[in-house]
Backbone as JSON, one array per atom type, in Angstrom:
{
  "sequence": "XXXXXXXXXXXXXXXXXXXXXXXXXXXXXXXXXXXXXXXXXXXXXXXXXXXXXXXXXXXXXXXXXXXXXXXXXXXXXXXXXXXXXXXXXXXXXXXXXXXXXXXXXXXXXXXXXXXXXXXXXXXXXXXXXXXXXXXXXXXXXXXXXXXXXXXXXXXXXXXXXXXXXXXXXXXXXXXXXXXXXXXXXXXXXXXXXXXXXXXXXXXXXXXXXXXXXXXXXXXXXXXXX",
  "N": [[42.24, 93.26, -28.93], [43.79, 91.81, -31.71], [44.67, 88.38, -31.72], [47.52, 86.58, -32.59], [48.94, 83.52, -33.52], [52.13, 82.41, -33.89], [53.92, 80.07, -35.53], [57.02, 79.07, -35.72], [60.26, 77.95, -36.16], [62.75, 79.18, -36.24], [64.49, 81.2, -34.18], [65.31, 83.9, -34.5], [63.8, 84.84, -36.68], [61.26, 84.44, -35.66], [61.26, 86.21, -33.47], [61.69, 88.65, -34.81], [59.4, 88.87, -36.48], [57.45, 88.82, -34.51], [57.96, 91.2, -33.02], [57.6, 93.09, -35.07], [54.89, 92.68, -35.82], [53.65, 93.22, -33.41], [54.15, 95.94, -33.28], [52.4, 96.67, -35.22], [50.04, 96.41, -33.96], [49.12, 93.93, -33.11], [48.63, 91.14, -30.86], [50.97, 88.76, -30.15], [51.68, 85.32, -29.93], [54.21, 82.91, -29.61], [55.49, 79.83, -31.04], [57.76, 77.16, -31.22], [57.66, 74.72, -32.44], [55.53, 72.49, -34.36], [54.0, 70.82, -32.76], [53.97, 72.18, -30.31], [52.65, 74.49, -31.14], [50.11, 73.46, -31.86], [49.21, 72.63, -29.35], [49.11, 75.12, -28.07], [47.09, 76.39, -29.57], [44.91, 74.83, -28.95], [44.75, 75.33, -26.21], [44.36, 78.13, -25.95], [42.65, 79.56, -28.25], [43.83, 81.3, -31.08], [43.21, 84.25, -33.13], [44.25, 84.2, -35.68], [46.54, 82.08, -37.43], [49.96, 81.9, -38.09], [52.29, 80.1, -39.97], [55.29, 78.29, -40.45], [56.68, 76.07, -42.91], [58.86, 74.33, -42.75], [59.51, 72.69, -40.18], [60.8, 71.31, -37.11], [60.32, 67.86, -36.25], [56.91, 67.26, -36.39], [55.76, 68.3, -39.51], [55.0, 71.44, -41.27], [52.87, 71.08, -43.09], [51.34, 68.91, -42.09], [50.67, 69.99, -39.66], [49.0, 72.09, -40.47], [46.88, 70.58, -41.55], [45.94, 69.34, -39.21], [45.2, 71.55, -37.64], [43.19, 72.6, -39.31], [41.33, 70.54, -39.23], [40.16, 70.88, -36.81], [39.15, 73.48, -36.4], [38.04, 76.56, -37.99], [39.98, 78.49, -38.2], [41.7, 81.26, -39.62], [44.53, 80.6, -41.63], [47.84, 81.31, -42.4], [50.56, 80.64, -44.4], [53.97, 81.19, -43.92], [56.79, 81.06, -45.51], [60.05, 80.07, -46.71], [60.05, 78.47, -48.87], [59.28, 78.44, -52.19], [58.36, 76.92, -54.23], [56.04, 75.76, -56.65], [54.75, 73.32, -56.16], [54.93, 73.08, -53.35], [53.45, 75.3, -52.52], [50.9, 74.71, -53.58], [50.43, 72.31, -52.2], [50.36, 73.19, -49.53], [48.19, 74.99, -49.53], [46.29, 73.2, -50.34], [46.2, 71.57, -48.11], [44.81, 73.14, -46.41], [45.46, 75.78, -45.82], [44.87, 79.33, -45.91], [46.27, 81.34, -47.16], [49.47, 82.19, -48.62], [52.67, 83.22, -48.05], [55.8, 84.25, -49.18], [59.03, 84.1, -47.76], [61.8, 86.45, -47.79], [59.56, 88.45, -45.86], [57.78, 91.5, -45.85], [56.74, 93.17, -42.97], [54.61, 94.96, -42.96], [53.23, 94.3, -45.3], [52.47, 91.69, -44.63], [50.87, 92.26, -42.43], [48.8, 93.66, -43.71], [47.67, 91.6, -45.19], [46.76, 89.97, -43.13], [44.83, 91.62, -42.02], [43.0, 91.69, -44.12], [42.22, 89.01, -44.18], [40.94, 88.79, -41.68], [38.86, 90.63, -42.02], [37.38, 89.28, -43.94], [36.67, 87.06, -42.45], [35.02, 88.19, -40.56], [33.07, 89.3, -42.03], [29.74, 90.1, -43.06], [27.13, 88.11, -44.52], [27.13, 87.56, -48.09], [24.84, 87.9, -49.48], [21.33, 88.64, -49.33], [19.59, 86.77, -50.06], [17.87, 83.83, -49.21], [18.57, 81.26, -50.18], [20.59, 79.88, -52.76], [20.3, 78.08, -55.64], [21.76, 75.54, -57.52], [21.26, 73.23, -59.61], [21.68, 70.25, -57.99], [23.02, 71.41, -55.98], [23.06, 73.51, -53.2], [23.31, 76.73, -51.89], [23.46, 78.59, -49.01], [23.55, 81.64, -48.19], [22.86, 83.34, -45.97], [22.86, 81.62, -43.81], [25.36, 80.58, -43.94], [25.93, 78.12, -45.11], [26.41, 75.12, -47.08], [24.97, 72.74, -49.23], [24.77, 69.53, -50.7], [22.72, 67.69, -52.66], [20.98, 67.77, -50.5], [22.58, 67.07, -48.36], [24.83, 68.26, -45.89], [27.78, 70.17, -46.7], [31.05, 70.5, -45.77], [32.84, 73.41, -45.69], [35.54, 75.78, -45.84], [35.84, 79.19, -44.57], [36.96, 80.8, -46.57], [36.58, 79.22, -48.88], [33.8, 79.21, -48.88], [33.19, 81.93, -49.3], [34.29, 82.23, -51.83], [32.69, 80.48, -53.32], [30.2, 81.7, -52.96], [30.64, 84.17, -54.22], [30.88, 83.42, -56.91], [28.36, 82.31, -57.18], [26.76, 84.52, -56.96], [26.92, 85.55, -59.44], [25.66, 83.92, -61.58], [26.54, 81.7, -64.17], [28.22, 83.53, -65.28], [31.48, 84.38, -66.33], [34.19, 84.71, -64.18], [37.3, 86.17, -63.79], [40.53, 85.01, -62.64], [41.95, 87.11, -61.48], [39.86, 88.87, -60.84], [38.48, 87.33, -58.94], [40.46, 87.05, -57.02], [40.66, 89.66, -56.12], [38.04, 90.18, -55.19], [37.39, 88.13, -53.38], [39.68, 87.56, -51.81], [40.49, 90.12, -51.36], [42.73, 91.29, -52.46], [44.6, 93.47, -54.39], [46.52, 92.66, -56.09], [48.34, 89.6, -56.57], [49.24, 86.13, -55.95], [47.85, 84.12, -58.27], [47.51, 81.44, -58.03], [46.36, 80.92, -55.63], [43.62, 81.12, -56.09], [43.19, 79.03, -57.97], [43.86, 76.7, -56.48], [41.98, 76.75, -54.4], [39.63, 76.55, -55.87], [40.01, 73.96, -56.85], [39.86, 72.55, -54.4], [37.2, 73.05, -53.7], [35.89, 71.74, -55.8], [36.49, 69.09, -55.19], [34.73, 68.73, -53.16], [32.14, 69.38, -54.01], [31.6, 68.27, -56.45], [30.67, 65.34, -58.29], [32.48, 64.1, -59.95], [35.44, 65.45, -59.86], [37.21, 65.89, -61.97], [35.65, 66.22, -64.16], [33.79, 68.55, -63.95], [30.42, 69.55, -63.12], [29.2, 71.7, -61.98], [31.06, 73.8, -61.15], [32.9, 75.25, -63.38], [35.68, 75.53, -65.67], [36.59, 78.14, -67.82], [38.53, 78.19, -70.42], [41.41, 80.18, -70.52], [40.06, 82.34, -69.53], [38.66, 82.17, -66.98], [36.58, 81.21, -64.24], [33.27, 79.78, -63.79], [29.99, 79.38, -62.32], [27.56, 77.02, -62.88], [24.04, 76.9, -63.48]],
  "CA": [[43.42, 93.22, -29.79], [43.81, 90.52, -32.41], [45.66, 87.41, -31.27], [48.17, 85.82, -33.66], [49.83, 82.44, -33.11], [53.22, 82.31, -34.86], [54.63, 78.79, -35.39], [58.26, 79.31, -36.45], [61.35, 77.37, -35.36], [63.92, 80.06, -36.25], [64.28, 82.18, -33.1], [65.49, 85.27, -34.98], [62.63, 85.2, -37.49], [60.09, 84.51, -34.77], [61.35, 87.45, -32.71], [61.53, 89.77, -35.73], [57.99, 88.97, -36.86], [56.68, 89.16, -33.32], [58.13, 92.63, -32.74], [56.99, 93.85, -36.15], [53.43, 92.58, -35.74], [53.21, 93.96, -32.22], [54.14, 97.35, -33.67], [51.21, 96.88, -36.06], [48.86, 96.35, -33.1], [48.7, 92.56, -32.82], [49.2, 90.4, -29.76], [51.57, 87.59, -30.79], [52.22, 84.22, -29.14], [55.1, 82.14, -30.46], [55.71, 78.41, -30.81], [58.92, 76.75, -32.01], [57.36, 73.46, -33.13], [54.11, 72.29, -34.68], [53.34, 70.22, -31.6], [53.74, 73.26, -29.35], [51.62, 75.34, -31.71], [48.81, 72.79, -31.74], [48.81, 72.71, -27.94], [48.74, 76.51, -27.79], [45.82, 76.71, -30.19], [43.86, 74.16, -28.15], [44.67, 75.97, -24.9], [43.81, 79.48, -26.09], [42.58, 79.77, -29.7], [44.19, 82.6, -31.64], [42.35, 84.69, -34.23], [44.92, 83.84, -36.92], [47.76, 81.31, -37.23], [51.03, 81.99, -39.08], [53.05, 78.86, -39.81], [56.36, 77.92, -41.37], [56.53, 74.67, -43.35], [60.02, 73.53, -42.37], [59.54, 72.65, -38.73], [61.31, 70.05, -36.57], [59.24, 66.96, -35.85], [55.74, 67.37, -37.25], [56.0, 69.41, -40.45], [53.95, 72.43, -41.38], [51.72, 70.56, -43.84], [50.51, 68.11, -41.18], [50.14, 70.93, -38.67], [47.86, 72.77, -41.1], [45.77, 69.63, -41.62], [45.37, 69.13, -37.88], [44.51, 72.79, -37.28], [41.97, 72.74, -40.1], [40.35, 69.52, -38.82], [39.56, 71.25, -35.53], [38.38, 74.72, -36.5], [38.15, 77.3, -39.25], [40.85, 79.63, -37.98], [42.5, 81.65, -40.79], [45.91, 80.1, -41.58], [48.73, 81.88, -43.42], [51.9, 80.06, -44.44], [55.08, 82.13, -44.14], [57.83, 80.07, -45.76], [61.06, 80.36, -47.73], [59.83, 77.56, -50.0], [58.41, 79.1, -53.17], [58.04, 75.99, -55.3], [54.59, 75.64, -56.88], [54.25, 72.11, -55.5], [54.78, 73.36, -51.93], [52.34, 76.23, -52.36], [49.66, 73.96, -53.83], [50.25, 71.34, -51.12], [49.98, 73.9, -48.31], [46.81, 75.46, -49.7], [45.45, 72.0, -50.38], [46.06, 71.07, -46.75], [43.81, 73.96, -45.72], [45.88, 77.16, -45.58], [44.11, 80.35, -46.64], [47.16, 82.22, -47.91], [50.86, 81.73, -48.64], [53.58, 84.36, -48.22], [57.17, 83.76, -49.3], [60.07, 84.87, -47.06], [61.55, 87.36, -46.67], [58.29, 89.14, -46.01], [57.66, 92.79, -45.18], [55.73, 93.06, -41.93], [53.41, 95.73, -43.32], [52.48, 93.49, -46.26], [51.87, 90.6, -43.88], [49.79, 92.85, -41.64], [47.69, 93.96, -44.62], [47.01, 90.33, -45.52], [46.04, 89.53, -41.94], [43.61, 92.44, -41.91], [42.05, 91.23, -45.14], [41.7, 87.73, -43.71], [40.0, 89.0, -40.58], [37.66, 91.26, -42.57], [36.59, 88.23, -44.58], [36.14, 86.19, -41.41], [33.97, 88.89, -39.83], [32.12, 89.9, -42.97], [28.38, 89.56, -43.11], [26.89, 87.3, -45.7], [27.21, 88.33, -49.32], [23.54, 88.03, -50.12], [20.16, 88.52, -48.47], [18.79, 85.66, -50.59], [18.01, 82.71, -48.28], [19.22, 80.1, -50.79], [20.93, 79.92, -54.18], [20.24, 76.67, -56.04], [22.43, 75.18, -58.76], [20.95, 71.8, -59.73], [21.58, 69.6, -56.68], [23.87, 72.16, -55.06], [22.34, 74.61, -52.57], [24.16, 77.62, -51.12], [22.61, 79.39, -48.13], [24.44, 82.71, -47.72], [22.52, 83.87, -44.66], [23.2, 80.61, -42.8], [26.75, 80.16, -44.1], [25.88, 76.67, -45.31], [26.37, 74.55, -48.43], [24.43, 71.39, -49.2], [24.76, 68.8, -51.97], [21.63, 66.71, -52.57], [20.41, 67.84, -49.16], [23.55, 66.73, -47.34], [25.74, 69.39, -45.66], [29.15, 70.1, -47.2], [31.93, 71.3, -44.92], [33.75, 74.27, -46.45], [36.17, 76.83, -45.04], [35.3, 80.53, -44.83], [37.42, 81.26, -47.87], [35.87, 78.44, -49.9], [32.41, 79.67, -48.91], [33.14, 83.24, -49.96], [34.57, 82.01, -53.25], [31.5, 79.88, -53.91], [29.14, 82.72, -52.98], [30.96, 85.18, -55.23], [30.5, 82.84, -58.19], [26.9, 82.11, -57.18], [26.14, 85.83, -57.15], [26.99, 85.85, -60.87], [25.47, 82.61, -62.21], [26.82, 81.58, -65.59], [29.14, 84.58, -65.74], [32.88, 84.04, -66.1], [34.99, 85.63, -63.36], [38.72, 85.87, -63.96], [41.28, 84.77, -61.41], [42.25, 88.42, -60.89], [38.62, 89.37, -60.23], [38.2, 86.55, -57.74], [41.48, 87.39, -56.03], [40.31, 90.96, -55.55], [36.74, 90.18, -54.51], [37.34, 87.15, -52.29], [40.85, 87.75, -50.92], [40.67, 91.56, -51.2], [44.09, 91.63, -52.89], [44.64, 94.13, -55.68], [47.4, 91.82, -56.89], [48.8, 88.48, -55.76], [49.47, 84.86, -56.63], [46.56, 83.59, -58.71], [47.4, 80.03, -57.65], [45.42, 80.87, -54.51], [42.29, 80.87, -56.65], [43.15, 77.71, -58.58], [43.86, 75.64, -55.48], [40.69, 76.74, -53.69], [38.66, 75.99, -56.81], [40.22, 72.52, -56.81], [39.33, 72.02, -53.13], [35.74, 73.09, -53.79], [35.46, 70.68, -56.7], [36.56, 67.82, -54.46], [33.63, 68.67, -52.2], [30.79, 69.58, -54.56], [31.45, 67.59, -57.74], [30.76, 63.87, -58.28], [33.76, 63.81, -60.6], [36.14, 66.75, -59.94], [37.91, 66.05, -63.25], [34.64, 66.59, -65.15], [32.82, 69.27, -63.11], [29.12, 69.95, -63.66], [28.82, 72.96, -61.37], [32.12, 74.8, -61.12], [33.63, 74.92, -64.6], [36.75, 76.4, -66.15], [36.53, 78.67, -69.18], [39.96, 78.28, -70.72], [41.94, 81.5, -70.85], [39.23, 83.42, -68.99], [38.44, 82.05, -65.53], [35.66, 80.18, -63.74], [31.88, 80.17, -63.61], [29.13, 78.4, -61.67], [26.42, 76.78, -63.78], [22.75, 76.5, -62.93]],
  "C": [[43.53, 91.84, -30.42], [44.97, 89.64, -31.97], [46.19, 86.63, -32.46], [49.05, 84.75, -33.02], [50.85, 82.25, -34.21], [54.01, 81.03, -34.6], [55.85, 78.85, -36.31], [59.42, 78.83, -35.6], [62.6, 78.24, -35.31], [63.68, 81.19, -35.24], [64.37, 83.62, -33.6], [64.28, 85.73, -35.79], [61.41, 85.35, -36.61], [60.09, 85.82, -33.98], [61.1, 88.67, -33.6], [60.07, 89.97, -36.12], [57.12, 89.35, -35.67], [56.76, 90.66, -33.02], [57.44, 93.49, -33.81], [55.48, 93.84, -36.08], [52.89, 93.27, -34.5], [53.19, 95.46, -32.49], [52.91, 97.69, -34.52], [49.91, 96.72, -35.25], [48.36, 94.97, -32.76], [49.3, 92.08, -31.5], [49.69, 89.07, -30.33], [52.05, 86.59, -29.74], [53.05, 83.36, -30.08], [55.17, 80.68, -30.06], [56.83, 77.97, -31.74], [58.71, 75.45, -32.76], [55.87, 73.38, -33.43], [53.36, 71.74, -33.47], [53.01, 71.29, -30.54], [52.63, 74.19, -29.85], [50.23, 74.75, -31.6], [48.3, 72.83, -30.3], [48.36, 74.12, -27.58], [47.37, 76.86, -28.35], [44.67, 76.02, -29.46], [43.66, 74.88, -26.82], [43.97, 77.33, -24.97], [43.76, 79.84, -27.57], [42.91, 81.19, -30.12], [43.21, 82.96, -32.75], [42.91, 84.28, -35.58], [46.18, 83.05, -36.58], [48.71, 81.55, -38.41], [51.92, 80.77, -38.89], [54.11, 78.7, -40.89], [56.14, 76.46, -41.77], [57.65, 73.78, -42.84], [60.21, 73.58, -40.87], [60.14, 71.33, -38.26], [60.16, 69.16, -36.11], [58.11, 67.0, -36.86], [55.93, 68.55, -38.2], [54.78, 70.32, -40.57], [52.71, 71.93, -42.1], [50.77, 69.8, -42.91], [49.91, 69.0, -40.09], [48.92, 71.66, -39.21], [46.65, 71.84, -41.14], [45.11, 69.44, -40.26], [44.64, 70.38, -37.38], [43.16, 72.88, -38.0], [40.9, 71.71, -39.69], [39.6, 69.91, -37.57], [38.72, 72.52, -35.6], [38.69, 75.42, -37.81], [39.02, 78.54, -39.1], [41.6, 79.99, -39.27], [43.96, 81.24, -40.61], [46.7, 80.71, -42.74], [50.09, 81.2, -43.3], [52.9, 81.17, -44.71], [56.33, 81.27, -44.28], [58.82, 80.57, -46.81], [60.86, 79.5, -48.97], [58.83, 78.19, -50.96], [58.08, 78.21, -54.37], [56.53, 75.83, -55.43], [54.01, 74.43, -56.16], [54.01, 72.38, -54.01], [53.59, 74.29, -51.68], [51.01, 75.52, -52.53], [49.37, 72.99, -52.69], [49.79, 72.03, -49.83], [48.54, 74.41, -48.39], [45.85, 74.29, -49.73], [45.23, 71.41, -49.01], [45.08, 71.9, -45.94], [44.24, 75.38, -45.4], [45.06, 78.13, -46.43], [44.99, 81.22, -47.52], [48.58, 81.72, -47.74], [51.74, 82.93, -48.95], [55.01, 83.82, -48.21], [58.13, 84.69, -48.57], [61.12, 85.33, -48.07], [60.29, 88.19, -46.92], [58.34, 90.46, -45.25], [56.51, 92.72, -44.18], [54.46, 93.82, -42.31], [52.58, 94.99, -44.37], [51.77, 92.35, -45.55], [50.69, 91.1, -43.05], [48.57, 93.15, -42.5], [46.93, 92.69, -44.99], [46.22, 89.81, -44.33], [44.75, 90.33, -41.76], [42.56, 92.01, -42.91], [41.42, 89.91, -44.73], [40.65, 87.92, -42.63], [38.74, 89.7, -41.06], [36.77, 90.22, -43.21], [35.95, 87.34, -43.53], [34.96, 86.85, -40.69], [32.85, 89.37, -40.73], [30.75, 89.26, -42.87], [28.21, 88.81, -44.42], [26.81, 88.16, -46.95], [25.85, 88.55, -49.96], [22.43, 87.9, -49.1], [19.26, 87.38, -48.93], [18.98, 84.45, -49.67], [18.72, 81.5, -48.87], [19.45, 80.35, -52.27], [21.08, 78.47, -54.63], [20.86, 76.5, -57.43], [22.33, 73.66, -58.92], [20.81, 71.2, -58.33], [22.46, 70.27, -55.63], [23.09, 73.36, -54.53], [23.3, 75.41, -51.7], [23.24, 78.54, -50.32], [23.46, 80.49, -47.5], [24.15, 83.19, -46.31], [22.92, 82.92, -43.54], [24.66, 80.19, -42.86], [26.87, 78.68, -44.35], [25.88, 76.32, -46.8], [25.84, 73.13, -48.3], [24.45, 70.8, -50.61], [23.78, 67.65, -51.83], [21.09, 66.61, -51.15], [21.37, 67.53, -48.03], [24.53, 67.89, -47.15], [27.15, 69.12, -46.17], [30.01, 71.03, -46.34], [32.91, 72.1, -45.78], [34.36, 75.29, -45.5], [35.52, 78.18, -45.38], [35.69, 81.02, -46.22], [36.72, 80.52, -49.0], [34.43, 78.91, -50.02], [32.29, 81.01, -49.61], [33.39, 83.12, -51.46], [33.34, 81.45, -53.96], [30.37, 80.91, -54.01], [29.4, 83.78, -54.05], [30.58, 84.67, -56.62], [28.99, 82.67, -58.29], [26.15, 83.43, -57.38], [26.12, 86.24, -58.62], [26.83, 84.55, -61.66], [25.71, 82.63, -63.72], [27.81, 82.59, -66.13], [30.58, 84.16, -65.39], [33.54, 85.13, -65.27], [36.45, 85.22, -63.48], [39.37, 85.6, -62.6], [41.59, 86.09, -60.71], [41.02, 89.01, -60.21], [38.32, 88.65, -58.92], [39.21, 86.86, -56.64], [41.15, 88.71, -55.34], [39.04, 90.9, -54.72], [36.71, 89.26, -53.3], [38.48, 87.37, -51.29], [41.11, 89.22, -50.61], [42.11, 91.98, -51.5], [44.02, 92.28, -54.27], [45.55, 93.38, -56.64], [47.86, 90.68, -55.98], [48.95, 87.24, -56.61], [48.13, 84.22, -56.98], [46.42, 82.09, -58.44], [46.51, 79.86, -56.43], [44.03, 80.5, -55.01], [42.2, 79.44, -57.18], [43.06, 76.59, -57.55], [42.54, 75.59, -54.73], [39.56, 76.25, -54.6], [38.78, 74.47, -56.81], [39.67, 71.89, -55.55], [37.8, 72.0, -53.16], [35.22, 71.96, -54.68], [35.49, 69.3, -56.03], [35.34, 67.63, -53.56], [32.24, 68.71, -52.85], [30.56, 68.88, -55.9], [31.52, 66.08, -57.56], [32.07, 63.42, -58.89], [34.5, 65.13, -60.77], [36.88, 66.97, -61.25], [36.95, 66.4, -64.39], [33.51, 67.34, -64.44], [31.54, 69.64, -63.85], [28.73, 71.34, -63.15], [29.86, 74.06, -61.6], [33.09, 74.53, -62.27], [34.67, 75.98, -64.94], [36.43, 76.86, -67.57], [37.95, 79.01, -69.56], [40.36, 79.69, -71.15], [41.17, 82.65, -70.27], [39.06, 83.34, -67.47], [37.47, 80.94, -65.2], [34.24, 80.72, -63.71], [31.12, 79.02, -62.95], [27.86, 78.27, -62.5], [25.18, 76.38, -63.02], [22.33, 75.17, -63.54]]
}
């Protein structure tokens, strides 16, 4: 049974989400603070972490950064804050998805299932390596290298990069990427933009003037050979 760690300081929301997710078949452990959540994840790693941003003490953004620095566990923010800056900051810190409260448990459960499918999915290509100038993507090994040096990417970033690499030079829209990488028929396209930005920080010498991962204005993104 899939283990979910829910970091939420509001007792009523934590109980409501816990009961709802348990009805959906999950095992849920709760934590009222970021510090408690970090200890829980170290003690017994969950399959997925749900986290609020407005937490006492250590805030959700720093909690996400610390979680991401230790492992690649899927992280979903569940927050009442719907400002673009907060969403971008949370995704930039390393979250995989962002859901605005109030949230329907069945929608949240569907997103969790999609996250876990992506985490368990086999590689997208049988090709041992895809080469784009000095950038090398190794789908079978789950690795990315720039000029021979390994690049640390999250599962979501890797799937996004592989999806673009599977269609070299072809423009993929944000909606297409959202459906193929996140498995969402609809959703917030800022998910795509922020993850593209994170990838550029890792694979481009100058993220403001990308050579590999370029924007086609009004259309989407493509990966250049």
